Coordinates of C-alpha atoms in Angstrom, one line a residue:
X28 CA 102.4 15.4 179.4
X29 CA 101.2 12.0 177.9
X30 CA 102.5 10.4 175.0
X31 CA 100.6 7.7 172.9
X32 CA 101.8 4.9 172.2
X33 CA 100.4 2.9 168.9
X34 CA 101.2 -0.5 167.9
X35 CA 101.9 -0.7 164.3
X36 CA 99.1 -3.9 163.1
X37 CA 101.2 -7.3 163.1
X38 CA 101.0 -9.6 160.1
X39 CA 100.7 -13.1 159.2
X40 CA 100.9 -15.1 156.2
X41 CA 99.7 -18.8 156.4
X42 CA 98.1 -21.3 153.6
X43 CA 94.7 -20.7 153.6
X44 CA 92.2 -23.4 155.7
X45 CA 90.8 -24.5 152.0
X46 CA 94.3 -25.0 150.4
X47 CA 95.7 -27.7 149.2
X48 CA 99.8 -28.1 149.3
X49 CA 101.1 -29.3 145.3
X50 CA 104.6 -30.7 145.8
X51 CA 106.6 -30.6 142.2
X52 CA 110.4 -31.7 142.5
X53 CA 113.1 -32.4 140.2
X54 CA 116.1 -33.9 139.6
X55 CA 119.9 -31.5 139.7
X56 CA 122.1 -34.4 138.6
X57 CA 124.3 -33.1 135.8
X58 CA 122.1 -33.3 132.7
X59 CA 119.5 -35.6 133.9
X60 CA 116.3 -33.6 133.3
X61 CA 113.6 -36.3 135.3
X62 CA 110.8 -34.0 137.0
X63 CA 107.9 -35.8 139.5
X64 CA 104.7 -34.6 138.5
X65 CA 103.1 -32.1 140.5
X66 CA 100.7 -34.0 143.2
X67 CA 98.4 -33.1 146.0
X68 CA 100.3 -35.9 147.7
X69 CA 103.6 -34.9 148.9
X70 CA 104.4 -38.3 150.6
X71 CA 103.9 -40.1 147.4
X72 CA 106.4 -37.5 145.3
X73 CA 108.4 -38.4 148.3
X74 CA 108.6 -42.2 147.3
X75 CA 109.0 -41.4 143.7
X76 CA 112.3 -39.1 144.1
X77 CA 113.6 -41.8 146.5
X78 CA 112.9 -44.3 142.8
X79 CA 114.7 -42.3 141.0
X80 CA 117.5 -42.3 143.7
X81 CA 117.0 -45.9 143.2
X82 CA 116.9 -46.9 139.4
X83 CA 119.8 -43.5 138.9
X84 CA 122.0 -43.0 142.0
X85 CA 121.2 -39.4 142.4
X86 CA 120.7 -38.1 145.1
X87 CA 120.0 -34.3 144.9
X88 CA 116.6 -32.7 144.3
X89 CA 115.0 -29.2 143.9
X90 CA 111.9 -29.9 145.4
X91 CA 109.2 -27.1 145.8
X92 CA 106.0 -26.8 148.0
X93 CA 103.3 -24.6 146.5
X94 CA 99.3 -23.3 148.2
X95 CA 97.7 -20.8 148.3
X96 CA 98.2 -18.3 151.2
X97 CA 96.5 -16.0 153.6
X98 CA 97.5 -13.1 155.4
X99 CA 95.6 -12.1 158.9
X100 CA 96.2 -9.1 160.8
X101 CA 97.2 -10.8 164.4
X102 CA 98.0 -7.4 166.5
X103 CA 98.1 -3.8 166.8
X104 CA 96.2 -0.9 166.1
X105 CA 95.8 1.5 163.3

């Protein structure tokens, strides 16, 4: 007797080629309510949280990564 054996289809979920990454982060000091505004450019909202840090003395961000993604089938059968 032969059994078959099927692979349930593997997933995977990556940003799409054409996507760009927007980088938005703000400020969880207390009441301070400072936000960078959202960029293409993460290094640059990089520099500006570390400004803040700078001019306020605080240290601690949310910071949030946002694109668009795609999901591929990588594996398995049907």
């Amino acid at each position: 007797m032969t059994t078959a054996v099927v692979a349930s289809p593997v997933y995977r979920m990556n940003k799409h080629p054409s996507a760009e990454v927007t980088m938005t982060a703000r400020c969880l000091d207390g009441e301070c309510t400072w936000e960078a505004q959202p960029t293409t450019e993460p290094a640059s909202a990089t520099v500006t949280c570390e400004s803040h840090t700078a001019d306020t003395g605080h240290d601690v961000f949310t910071v949030a990564l946002e694109y668009v993604a795609l999901v591929t089938r990588t594996g398995g059968t049907e």
